[in-house]
């Protein structure tokens, strides 16, 4: 028989037994577990999205590099068409058919470019053929600058090797034969013809293509918004390209006039070089200044007179880049120098010289487009100055 439990006496206190906590209080609630799972899932999805975006960017860069022979004429023709579209649209508003206005404009453009190429090709070929002799004439003028450097180099070599090492420079042969011109002519003619045809069809059928794109919209609100966005982008991009072209043309004309006053040889050639190089900000101005410095030192015997063309052009570009262009284009069109240099580096690496020439118009166009696209305004803010 089991003994009965002793009962407390009358004066004894009953010891309180602590309550047993419920089992569900020690287990995390389902809501907290679900929130943790959702946060972990979002982190995984974000990492996967970043990885997919990086792979997409690499695939896009590879495709752009692989198809550059097709894309360069297409992009160049699109920019030329955007620049010339306001002229054709203005003639169309006065009753002139678009095909007629585009034909006359293209013929005038081809005639002007052909005349300019015909005037500039002979002096350019002469400079290429005379480059070795020009370099030989140019080197003695710098002997008073290079002699201390050569003496220091010989002294260093004597200390290291025990006797100086003389290296005889071998001038490089620069020559362009008739066969090189004939071999490159078909490719050049095919590229020019492609660009000309694309520009003509963009000018004639550009608005028709825009209407076709708008007609496939789902509702009237979408169509009206699409027309507003596309028209705004087209107007701003064409204004930027046409204004930049006119500014660079005036810079080239002023450069040619200054060089003619300074008795520089072939001022029209160097004016054209300054015009086309100015499409590459910063790098183009440095390149043209260096070329004018070398040509001046090779042509003039007086050092002061030889440095004057490069100094005049440097002052002209500083005035144009810091006063004229910002005043005409406005603050909204100004780009960050870091963004420009990075963009130039990327497209110069992908497409070479054509990519460097088209880089800044492409960056400006992308900036203007992203300002009208929801969720991409940050890009325009990042590249803006």
mmCIF file of C-alpha atoms in Angstrom:
data_model
loop_
_atom_site.group_PDB
_atom_site.id
_atom_site.type_symbol
_atom_site.label_atom_id
_atom_site.label_comp_id
_atom_site.label_asym_id
_atom_site.label_seq_id
_atom_site.Cartn_x
_atom_site.Cartn_y
_atom_site.Cartn_z
ATOM 1 C CA UNK A 1 0.000 0.000 0.000
ATOM 2 C CA UNK A 2 1.262 3.424 -0.865
ATOM 3 C CA UNK A 3 1.601 5.899 1.939
ATOM 4 C CA UNK A 4 -0.636 8.979 1.517
ATOM 5 C CA UNK A 5 1.007 12.278 0.808
ATOM 6 C CA UNK A 6 1.436 14.407 3.888
ATOM 7 C CA UNK A 7 -0.907 17.354 4.025
ATOM 8 C CA UNK A 8 0.391 20.699 5.224
ATOM 9 C CA UNK A 9 -0.534 21.733 8.623
ATOM 10 C CA UNK A 10 -2.695 24.621 9.529
ATOM 11 C CA UNK A 11 0.187 26.981 10.067
ATOM 12 C CA UNK A 12 2.315 25.880 7.155
ATOM 13 C CA UNK A 13 2.320 27.827 3.870
ATOM 14 C CA UNK A 14 1.589 26.061 0.658
ATOM 15 C CA UNK A 15 4.552 26.360 -1.732
ATOM 16 C CA UNK A 16 3.413 27.704 -5.105
ATOM 17 C CA UNK A 17 4.259 25.548 -8.098
ATOM 18 C CA UNK A 18 5.424 27.619 -11.096
ATOM 19 C CA UNK A 19 3.138 27.253 -14.090
ATOM 20 C CA UNK A 20 4.465 25.247 -17.008
ATOM 21 C CA UNK A 21 4.947 27.532 -20.032
ATOM 22 C CA UNK A 22 2.934 26.549 -23.046
ATOM 23 C CA UNK A 23 4.791 24.542 -25.640
ATOM 24 C CA UNK A 24 3.951 26.904 -28.513
ATOM 25 C CA UNK A 25 5.712 29.860 -26.806
ATOM 26 C CA UNK A 26 9.156 28.252 -27.253
ATOM 27 C CA UNK A 27 8.626 27.645 -30.956
ATOM 28 C CA UNK A 28 8.920 30.597 -33.395
ATOM 29 C CA UNK A 29 5.606 31.653 -34.751
ATOM 30 C CA UNK A 30 4.664 30.771 -38.267
ATOM 31 C CA UNK A 31 4.468 34.440 -39.283
ATOM 32 C CA UNK A 32 8.047 35.146 -38.215
ATOM 33 C CA UNK A 33 9.292 32.041 -39.998
ATOM 34 C CA UNK A 34 7.408 33.028 -43.145
ATOM 35 C CA UNK A 35 8.909 36.536 -43.074
ATOM 36 C CA UNK A 36 12.416 35.136 -42.729
ATOM 37 C CA UNK A 37 11.794 32.751 -45.608
ATOM 38 C CA UNK A 38 10.450 35.598 -47.764
ATOM 39 C CA UNK A 39 13.493 37.770 -47.024
ATOM 40 C CA UNK A 40 15.844 34.927 -47.884
ATOM 41 C CA UNK A 41 13.936 34.240 -51.090
ATOM 42 C CA UNK A 42 14.116 37.907 -52.067
ATOM 43 C CA UNK A 43 17.883 37.945 -51.490
ATOM 44 C CA UNK A 44 18.306 34.875 -53.665
ATOM 45 C CA UNK A 45 16.115 36.351 -56.395
ATOM 46 C CA UNK A 46 18.055 39.638 -56.251
ATOM 47 C CA UNK A 47 21.367 37.791 -56.631
ATOM 48 C CA UNK A 48 19.983 35.791 -59.558
ATOM 49 C CA UNK A 49 18.706 38.975 -61.200
ATOM 50 C CA UNK A 50 22.099 40.694 -60.845
ATOM 51 C CA UNK A 51 23.801 37.647 -62.350
ATOM 52 C CA UNK A 52 21.344 37.516 -65.248
ATOM 53 C CA UNK A 53 21.786 41.262 -65.904
ATOM 54 C CA UNK A 54 25.570 40.834 -65.968
ATOM 55 C CA UNK A 55 25.273 37.924 -68.406
ATOM 56 C CA UNK A 56 22.860 39.953 -70.543
ATOM 57 C CA UNK A 57 25.307 42.874 -70.614
ATOM 58 C CA UNK A 58 28.184 40.613 -71.671
ATOM 59 C CA UNK A 59 26.036 39.024 -74.381
ATOM 60 C CA UNK A 60 25.000 42.481 -75.611
ATOM 61 C CA UNK A 61 28.624 43.682 -75.779
ATOM 62 C CA UNK A 62 29.629 40.551 -77.680
ATOM 63 C CA UNK A 63 26.738 40.994 -80.127
ATOM 64 C CA UNK A 64 27.546 44.668 -80.669
ATOM 65 C CA UNK A 65 31.196 43.819 -81.374
ATOM 66 C CA UNK A 66 30.294 40.918 -83.655
ATOM 67 C CA UNK A 67 27.782 42.954 -85.697
ATOM 68 C CA UNK A 68 29.735 46.226 -85.868
ATOM 69 C CA UNK A 69 30.002 46.053 -89.683
ATOM 70 C CA UNK A 70 26.197 46.197 -89.788
ATOM 71 C CA UNK A 71 25.535 48.475 -86.824
ATOM 72 C CA UNK A 72 28.025 51.276 -87.577
ATOM 73 C CA UNK A 73 26.405 52.306 -90.918
ATOM 74 C CA UNK A 74 22.951 51.914 -89.366
ATOM 75 C CA UNK A 75 23.727 54.114 -86.348
ATOM 76 C CA UNK A 76 25.536 56.704 -88.486
ATOM 77 C CA UNK A 77 22.625 56.859 -90.936
ATOM 78 C CA UNK A 78 20.140 57.182 -88.064
ATOM 79 C CA UNK A 79 21.993 60.166 -86.608
ATOM 80 C CA UNK A 80 22.359 61.860 -89.992
ATOM 81 C CA UNK A 81 18.678 61.259 -90.676
ATOM 82 C CA UNK A 82 17.712 62.767 -87.316
ATOM 83 C CA UNK A 83 19.893 65.797 -88.009
ATOM 84 C CA UNK A 84 18.404 66.388 -91.474
ATOM 85 C CA UNK A 85 14.805 65.492 -90.651
ATOM 86 C CA UNK A 86 13.811 69.039 -89.491
ATOM 87 C CA UNK A 87 14.846 70.430 -92.887
ATOM 88 C CA UNK A 88 12.802 67.856 -94.809
ATOM 89 C CA UNK A 89 9.848 68.307 -92.449
ATOM 90 C CA UNK A 90 9.979 72.073 -92.965
ATOM 91 C CA UNK A 91 9.855 71.688 -96.755
ATOM 92 C CA UNK A 92 7.010 69.159 -96.414
ATOM 93 C CA UNK A 93 4.947 71.687 -94.451
ATOM 94 C CA UNK A 94 5.273 74.060 -97.425
ATOM 95 C CA UNK A 95 3.793 71.511 -99.841
ATOM 96 C CA UNK A 96 7.018 69.891 -101.105
ATOM 97 C CA UNK A 97 6.828 66.053 -101.138
ATOM 98 C CA UNK A 98 9.165 64.377 -98.715
ATOM 99 C CA UNK A 99 10.848 62.295 -101.415
ATOM 100 C CA UNK A 100 11.609 65.430 -103.433
ATOM 101 C CA UNK A 101 12.954 67.394 -100.460
ATOM 102 C CA UNK A 102 15.029 64.414 -99.310
ATOM 103 C CA UNK A 103 16.414 63.881 -102.832
ATOM 104 C CA UNK A 104 17.479 67.513 -103.248
ATOM 105 C CA UNK A 105 18.992 67.595 -99.775
ATOM 106 C CA UNK A 106 20.897 64.340 -100.307
ATOM 107 C CA UNK A 107 22.234 65.500 -103.691
ATOM 108 C CA UNK A 108 23.417 68.779 -102.165
ATOM 109 C CA UNK A 109 25.005 66.911 -99.258
ATOM 110 C CA UNK A 110 26.755 64.405 -101.518
ATOM 111 C CA UNK A 111 27.986 67.203 -103.775
ATOM 112 C CA UNK A 112 29.363 69.197 -100.857
ATOM 113 C CA UNK A 113 31.065 66.204 -99.239
ATOM 114 C CA UNK A 114 32.469 65.062 -102.594
ATOM 115 C CA UNK A 115 33.873 68.523 -103.294
ATOM 116 C CA UNK A 116 35.448 68.665 -99.831
ATOM 117 C CA UNK A 117 37.021 65.222 -100.258
ATOM 118 C CA UNK A 118 38.357 66.203 -103.663
ATOM 119 C CA UNK A 119 39.977 69.330 -102.202
ATOM 120 C CA UNK A 120 41.428 67.660 -99.113
ATOM 121 C CA UNK A 121 42.645 64.329 -100.503
ATOM 122 C CA UNK A 122 45.723 65.626 -102.441
ATOM 123 C CA UNK A 123 47.236 67.580 -99.497
ATOM 124 C CA UNK A 124 46.484 64.711 -97.116
ATOM 125 C CA UNK A 125 48.277 62.223 -99.402
ATOM 126 C CA UNK A 126 51.193 64.651 -99.778
ATOM 127 C CA UNK A 127 51.567 64.877 -96.002
ATOM 128 C CA UNK A 128 51.459 61.083 -95.710
ATOM 129 C CA UNK A 129 54.134 60.616 -98.372
ATOM 130 C CA UNK A 130 56.340 63.384 -96.953
ATOM 131 C CA UNK A 131 56.053 62.210 -93.351
ATOM 132 C CA UNK A 132 59.542 60.544 -93.198
ATOM 133 C CA UNK A 133 61.331 63.581 -94.648
ATOM 134 C CA UNK A 134 59.299 65.895 -92.436
ATOM 135 C CA UNK A 135 60.314 63.920 -89.369
ATOM 136 C CA UNK A 136 63.977 64.072 -90.432
ATOM 137 C CA UNK A 137 63.715 67.863 -90.753
ATOM 138 C CA UNK A 138 61.857 68.119 -87.496
ATOM 139 C CA UNK A 139 64.285 66.155 -85.330
ATOM 140 C CA UNK A 140 67.280 68.566 -85.560
ATOM 141 C CA UNK A 141 65.108 71.417 -84.292
ATOM 142 C CA UNK A 142 64.641 69.597 -81.007
ATOM 143 C CA UNK A 143 68.299 68.779 -80.434
ATOM 144 C CA UNK A 144 68.683 71.402 -77.725
ATOM 145 C CA UNK A 145 65.807 69.724 -75.855
ATOM 146 C CA UNK A 146 66.827 66.112 -76.441
ATOM 147 C CA UNK A 147 70.577 66.512 -75.873
ATOM 148 C CA UNK A 148 70.340 66.700 -72.046
ATOM 149 C CA UNK A 149 68.051 63.653 -72.036
ATOM 150 C CA UNK A 150 70.403 61.704 -74.287
ATOM 151 C CA UNK A 151 73.405 62.645 -72.108
ATOM 152 C CA UNK A 152 71.580 61.434 -69.000
ATOM 153 C CA UNK A 153 70.619 58.217 -70.791
ATOM 154 C CA UNK A 154 74.225 57.558 -71.867
ATOM 155 C CA UNK A 155 75.463 58.214 -68.355
ATOM 156 C CA UNK A 156 72.932 55.746 -66.931
ATOM 157 C CA UNK A 157 73.880 53.092 -69.471
ATOM 158 C CA UNK A 158 77.575 53.650 -68.679
ATOM 159 C CA UNK A 159 76.961 53.110 -64.977
ATOM 160 C CA UNK A 160 74.893 49.963 -65.587
ATOM 161 C CA UNK A 161 76.712 48.295 -68.493
ATOM 162 C CA UNK A 162 80.168 49.833 -68.253
ATOM 163 C CA UNK A 163 79.949 51.365 -71.709
ATOM 164 C CA UNK A 164 77.281 53.383 -73.506
ATOM 165 C CA UNK A 165 74.960 51.607 -75.922
ATOM 166 C CA UNK A 166 74.157 53.474 -79.090
ATOM 167 C CA UNK A 167 70.850 52.743 -80.740
ATOM 168 C CA UNK A 168 70.470 53.928 -84.287
ATOM 169 C CA UNK A 169 66.905 54.944 -84.990
ATOM 170 C CA UNK A 170 65.472 53.494 -88.176
ATOM 171 C CA UNK A 171 62.903 55.735 -89.846
ATOM 172 C CA UNK A 172 59.653 53.989 -90.638
ATOM 173 C CA UNK A 173 58.600 53.890 -94.243
ATOM 174 C CA UNK A 174 55.175 55.445 -94.673
ATOM 175 C CA UNK A 175 53.756 54.974 -98.118
ATOM 176 C CA UNK A 176 50.370 54.439 -99.688
ATOM 177 C CA UNK A 177 50.464 52.639 -103.009
ATOM 178 C CA UNK A 178 47.861 52.725 -105.755
ATOM 179 C CA UNK A 179 47.059 49.075 -105.095
ATOM 180 C CA UNK A 180 46.136 49.874 -101.478
ATOM 181 C CA UNK A 181 43.688 52.503 -102.672
ATOM 182 C CA UNK A 182 42.166 50.170 -105.283
ATOM 183 C CA UNK A 183 41.851 47.319 -102.772
ATOM 184 C CA UNK A 184 40.093 49.504 -100.185
ATOM 185 C CA UNK A 185 37.831 51.292 -102.686
ATOM 186 C CA UNK A 186 35.035 48.642 -102.932
ATOM 187 C CA UNK A 187 34.567 48.434 -99.169
ATOM 188 C CA UNK A 188 34.530 52.201 -98.809
ATOM 189 C CA UNK A 189 32.080 52.658 -101.694
ATOM 190 C CA UNK A 190 29.791 49.934 -100.326
ATOM 191 C CA UNK A 191 29.763 51.553 -96.862
ATOM 192 C CA UNK A 192 29.097 55.022 -98.304
ATOM 193 C CA UNK A 193 26.301 53.736 -100.543
ATOM 194 C CA UNK A 194 24.718 51.912 -97.599
ATOM 195 C CA UNK A 195 24.751 55.038 -95.442
ATOM 196 C CA UNK A 196 23.362 57.203 -98.255
ATOM 197 C CA UNK A 197 20.467 54.825 -98.983
ATOM 198 C CA UNK A 198 19.630 54.422 -95.298
ATOM 199 C CA UNK A 199 19.607 58.191 -94.736
ATOM 200 C CA UNK A 200 17.359 58.722 -97.769
ATOM 201 C CA UNK A 201 14.832 56.106 -96.654
ATOM 202 C CA UNK A 202 14.893 57.381 -93.072
ATOM 203 C CA UNK A 203 14.069 60.869 -94.321
ATOM 204 C CA UNK A 204 11.284 59.693 -96.652
ATOM 205 C CA UNK A 205 9.644 56.938 -94.598
ATOM 206 C CA UNK A 206 10.608 57.865 -91.034
ATOM 207 C CA UNK A 207 7.240 59.432 -90.158
ATOM 208 C CA UNK A 208 5.370 56.564 -91.823
ATOM 209 C CA UNK A 209 7.278 54.069 -89.688
ATOM 210 C CA UNK A 210 6.425 56.104 -86.592
ATOM 211 C CA UNK A 211 2.727 56.023 -87.473
ATOM 212 C CA UNK A 212 2.862 52.254 -87.985
ATOM 213 C CA UNK A 213 4.466 51.813 -84.568
ATOM 214 C CA UNK A 214 1.796 53.980 -82.938
ATOM 215 C CA UNK A 215 -1.055 52.139 -84.639
ATOM 216 C CA UNK A 216 -0.157 48.864 -82.934
ATOM 217 C CA UNK A 217 -0.640 50.407 -79.483
ATOM 218 C CA UNK A 218 -3.309 48.881 -77.219
ATOM 219 C CA UNK A 219 -5.391 52.014 -76.521
ATOM 220 C CA UNK A 220 -5.647 55.707 -77.336
ATOM 221 C CA UNK A 221 -3.879 56.814 -74.147
ATOM 222 C CA UNK A 222 -0.873 54.636 -74.940
ATOM 223 C CA UNK A 223 -0.784 55.905 -78.522
ATOM 224 C CA UNK A 224 -0.892 59.566 -77.445
ATOM 225 C CA UNK A 225 1.852 59.025 -74.881
ATOM 226 C CA UNK A 226 4.006 57.124 -77.394
ATOM 227 C CA UNK A 227 3.662 59.909 -79.961
ATOM 228 C CA UNK A 228 4.553 62.558 -77.373
ATOM 229 C CA UNK A 229 7.623 60.669 -76.127
ATOM 230 C CA UNK A 230 8.933 59.788 -79.599
ATOM 231 C CA UNK A 231 8.371 63.301 -80.927
ATOM 232 C CA UNK A 232 10.135 64.820 -77.926
ATOM 233 C CA UNK A 233 13.117 62.487 -78.248
ATOM 234 C CA UNK A 234 13.301 63.040 -82.009
ATOM 235 C CA UNK A 235 13.200 66.819 -81.617
ATOM 236 C CA UNK A 236 15.818 66.953 -78.853
ATOM 237 C CA UNK A 237 18.214 64.478 -80.483
ATOM 238 C CA UNK A 238 17.971 66.163 -83.890
ATOM 239 C CA UNK A 239 18.491 69.570 -82.272
ATOM 240 C CA UNK A 240 21.563 68.334 -80.420
ATOM 241 C CA UNK A 241 23.126 66.659 -83.480
ATOM 242 C CA UNK A 242 22.438 69.552 -85.840
ATOM 243 C CA UNK A 243 23.668 72.137 -83.315
ATOM 244 C CA UNK A 244 26.830 70.161 -82.582
ATOM 245 C CA UNK A 245 27.481 69.778 -86.310
ATOM 246 C CA UNK A 246 27.142 73.531 -86.870
ATOM 247 C CA UNK A 247 29.382 74.351 -83.881
ATOM 248 C CA UNK A 248 32.082 71.963 -85.100
ATOM 249 C CA UNK A 249 31.815 73.351 -88.630
ATOM 250 C CA UNK A 250 32.301 76.896 -87.347
ATOM 251 C CA UNK A 251 35.247 75.717 -85.226
ATOM 252 C CA UNK A 252 36.856 74.142 -88.296
ATOM 253 C CA UNK A 253 36.237 77.269 -90.397
ATOM 254 C CA UNK A 254 37.727 79.571 -87.735
ATOM 255 C CA UNK A 255 40.703 77.240 -87.326
ATOM 256 C CA UNK A 256 41.331 77.278 -91.081
ATOM 257 C CA UNK A 257 41.078 81.086 -91.159
ATOM 258 C CA UNK A 258 43.521 81.510 -88.251
ATOM 259 C CA UNK A 259 45.989 79.067 -89.800
ATOM 260 C CA UNK A 260 45.738 80.888 -93.133
ATOM 261 C CA UNK A 261 46.561 84.156 -91.378
ATOM 262 C CA UNK A 262 49.549 82.476 -89.709
ATOM 263 C CA UNK A 263 50.840 81.186 -93.082
ATOM 264 C CA UNK A 264 50.381 77.535 -92.139
ATOM 265 C CA UNK A 265 50.452 75.068 -95.060
ATOM 266 C CA UNK A 266 47.100 73.501 -96.085
ATOM 267 C CA UNK A 267 44.851 75.364 -93.633
ATOM 268 C CA UNK A 268 41.676 73.737 -95.052
ATOM 269 C CA UNK A 269 43.034 70.271 -94.264
ATOM 270 C CA UNK A 270 43.773 71.124 -90.631
ATOM 271 C CA UNK A 271 40.434 72.906 -90.320
ATOM 272 C CA UNK A 272 38.680 69.703 -91.450
ATOM 273 C CA UNK A 273 40.752 67.680 -88.980
ATOM 274 C CA UNK A 274 39.729 70.061 -86.186
ATOM 275 C CA UNK A 275 36.071 69.810 -87.197
ATOM 276 C CA UNK A 276 35.837 66.013 -87.218
ATOM 277 C CA UNK A 277 38.107 65.525 -84.192
ATOM 278 C CA UNK A 278 35.932 67.853 -82.128
ATOM 279 C CA UNK A 279 33.165 65.243 -82.225
ATOM 280 C CA UNK A 280 35.342 63.411 -79.669
ATOM 281 C CA UNK A 281 35.353 65.702 -76.615
ATOM 282 C CA UNK A 282 38.669 66.362 -74.867
ATOM 283 C CA UNK A 283 40.538 63.703 -76.845
ATOM 284 C CA UNK A 284 39.820 65.390 -80.191
ATOM 285 C CA UNK A 285 41.035 68.792 -78.996
ATOM 286 C CA UNK A 286 44.236 67.274 -77.573
ATOM 287 C CA UNK A 287 44.847 65.368 -80.804
ATOM 288 C CA UNK A 288 44.362 68.435 -83.042
ATOM 289 C CA UNK A 289 46.549 70.597 -80.788
ATOM 290 C CA UNK A 290 49.329 67.991 -80.924
ATOM 291 C CA UNK A 291 49.086 67.737 -84.724
ATOM 292 C CA UNK A 292 49.240 71.521 -85.142
ATOM 293 C CA UNK A 293 52.197 71.658 -82.761
ATOM 294 C CA UNK A 294 54.136 69.066 -84.784
ATOM 295 C CA UNK A 295 53.265 70.671 -88.130
ATOM 296 C CA UNK A 296 54.218 74.114 -86.841
ATOM 297 C CA UNK A 297 57.563 72.900 -85.515
ATOM 298 C CA UNK A 298 58.258 71.111 -88.801
ATOM 299 C CA UNK A 299 57.291 74.064 -91.006
ATOM 300 C CA UNK A 300 58.569 77.142 -89.146
ATOM 301 C CA UNK A 301 62.124 77.767 -88.006
ATOM 302 C CA UNK A 302 61.175 80.219 -85.268
ATOM 303 C CA UNK A 303 59.995 78.401 -82.124
ATOM 304 C CA UNK A 304 57.603 81.187 -81.154
ATOM 305 C CA UNK A 305 55.966 81.217 -84.575
ATOM 306 C CA UNK A 306 55.838 77.420 -84.595
ATOM 307 C CA UNK A 307 53.969 77.271 -81.284
ATOM 308 C CA UNK A 308 51.470 79.975 -82.222
ATOM 309 C CA UNK A 309 49.024 77.784 -84.292
ATOM 310 C CA UNK A 310 48.664 75.216 -81.517
ATOM 311 C CA UNK A 311 48.223 77.916 -78.866
ATOM 312 C CA UNK A 312 45.586 79.733 -80.938
ATOM 313 C CA UNK A 313 43.631 76.529 -81.494
ATOM 314 C CA UNK A 314 43.859 75.613 -77.798
ATOM 315 C CA UNK A 315 42.440 79.013 -76.841
ATOM 316 C CA UNK A 316 39.687 78.630 -79.447
ATOM 317 C CA UNK A 317 38.632 75.209 -78.121
ATOM 318 C CA UNK A 318 38.641 76.445 -74.522
ATOM 319 C CA UNK A 319 36.337 79.324 -75.539
ATOM 320 C CA UNK A 320 34.073 76.968 -77.503
ATOM 321 C CA UNK A 321 33.876 74.236 -74.880
ATOM 322 C CA UNK A 322 33.312 76.475 -71.841
ATOM 323 C CA UNK A 323 31.172 79.295 -73.257
ATOM 324 C CA UNK A 324 29.691 78.715 -76.724
ATOM 325 C CA UNK A 325 28.503 75.107 -76.490
ATOM 326 C CA UNK A 326 27.008 75.351 -72.950
ATOM 327 C CA UNK A 327 25.298 78.630 -73.887
ATOM 328 C CA UNK A 328 23.689 77.180 -77.027
ATOM 329 C CA UNK A 329 22.852 73.670 -75.883
ATOM 330 C CA UNK A 330 21.971 74.567 -72.305
ATOM 331 C CA UNK A 331 22.650 72.792 -69.047
ATOM 332 C CA UNK A 332 20.331 69.873 -69.803
ATOM 333 C CA UNK A 333 22.538 68.708 -72.671
ATOM 334 C CA UNK A 334 25.808 68.915 -70.742
ATOM 335 C CA UNK A 335 27.416 65.606 -69.826
ATOM 336 C CA UNK A 336 29.793 64.601 -67.076
ATOM 337 C CA UNK A 337 33.452 64.411 -68.189
ATOM 338 C CA UNK A 338 33.839 61.069 -66.396
ATOM 339 C CA UNK A 339 30.815 59.636 -68.211
ATOM 340 C CA UNK A 340 32.147 60.918 -71.536
ATOM 341 C CA UNK A 341 35.604 59.406 -71.026
ATOM 342 C CA UNK A 342 34.202 56.049 -69.889
ATOM 343 C CA UNK A 343 31.760 55.994 -72.816
ATOM 344 C CA UNK A 344 34.562 56.885 -75.246
ATOM 345 C CA UNK A 345 36.738 54.138 -73.805
ATOM 346 C CA UNK A 346 33.997 51.520 -74.143
ATOM 347 C CA UNK A 347 32.888 52.360 -77.684
ATOM 348 C CA UNK A 348 36.417 53.035 -78.897
ATOM 349 C CA UNK A 349 37.333 49.560 -77.660
ATOM 350 C CA UNK A 350 34.259 47.994 -79.310
ATOM 351 C CA UNK A 351 34.156 49.853 -82.660
ATOM 352 C CA UNK A 352 37.486 51.671 -82.975
ATOM 353 C CA UNK A 353 37.569 55.180 -84.472
ATOM 354 C CA UNK A 354 33.918 55.099 -85.696
ATOM 355 C CA UNK A 355 32.851 54.159 -82.183
ATOM 356 C CA UNK A 356 34.806 57.057 -80.700
ATOM 357 C CA UNK A 357 33.179 59.480 -83.165
ATOM 358 C CA UNK A 358 29.666 58.181 -82.471
ATOM 359 C CA UNK A 359 30.094 57.717 -78.714
ATOM 360 C CA UNK A 360 28.978 61.140 -77.484
ATOM 361 C CA UNK A 361 25.902 61.394 -79.789
ATOM 362 C CA UNK A 362 24.905 57.913 -78.617
ATOM 363 C CA UNK A 363 25.397 58.865 -74.955
ATOM 364 C CA UNK A 364 23.314 62.018 -75.388
ATOM 365 C CA UNK A 365 20.576 60.092 -77.175
ATOM 366 C CA UNK A 366 20.490 57.398 -74.475
ATOM 367 C CA UNK A 367 20.323 60.103 -71.795
ATOM 368 C CA UNK A 368 17.374 61.810 -73.502
ATOM 369 C CA UNK A 369 15.567 58.494 -74.006
ATOM 370 C CA UNK A 370 16.018 57.329 -70.413
ATOM 371 C CA UNK A 371 14.582 60.603 -69.132
ATOM 372 C CA UNK A 372 11.262 59.635 -70.781
ATOM 373 C CA UNK A 373 11.295 55.971 -69.695
ATOM 374 C CA UNK A 374 9.917 55.093 -66.280
ATOM 375 C CA UNK A 375 12.519 53.637 -63.945
ATOM 376 C CA UNK A 376 15.559 54.841 -65.935
ATOM 377 C CA UNK A 377 15.739 58.485 -64.853
ATOM 378 C CA UNK A 378 18.720 57.607 -62.644
ATOM 379 C CA UNK A 379 20.899 57.069 -65.735
ATOM 380 C CA UNK A 380 20.275 60.593 -67.015
ATOM 381 C CA UNK A 381 21.002 61.974 -63.571
ATOM 382 C CA UNK A 382 24.267 60.033 -63.332
ATOM 383 C CA UNK A 383 25.693 61.128 -66.694
ATOM 384 C CA UNK A 384 24.550 64.736 -66.427
ATOM 385 C CA UNK A 385 27.096 67.344 -65.487
#
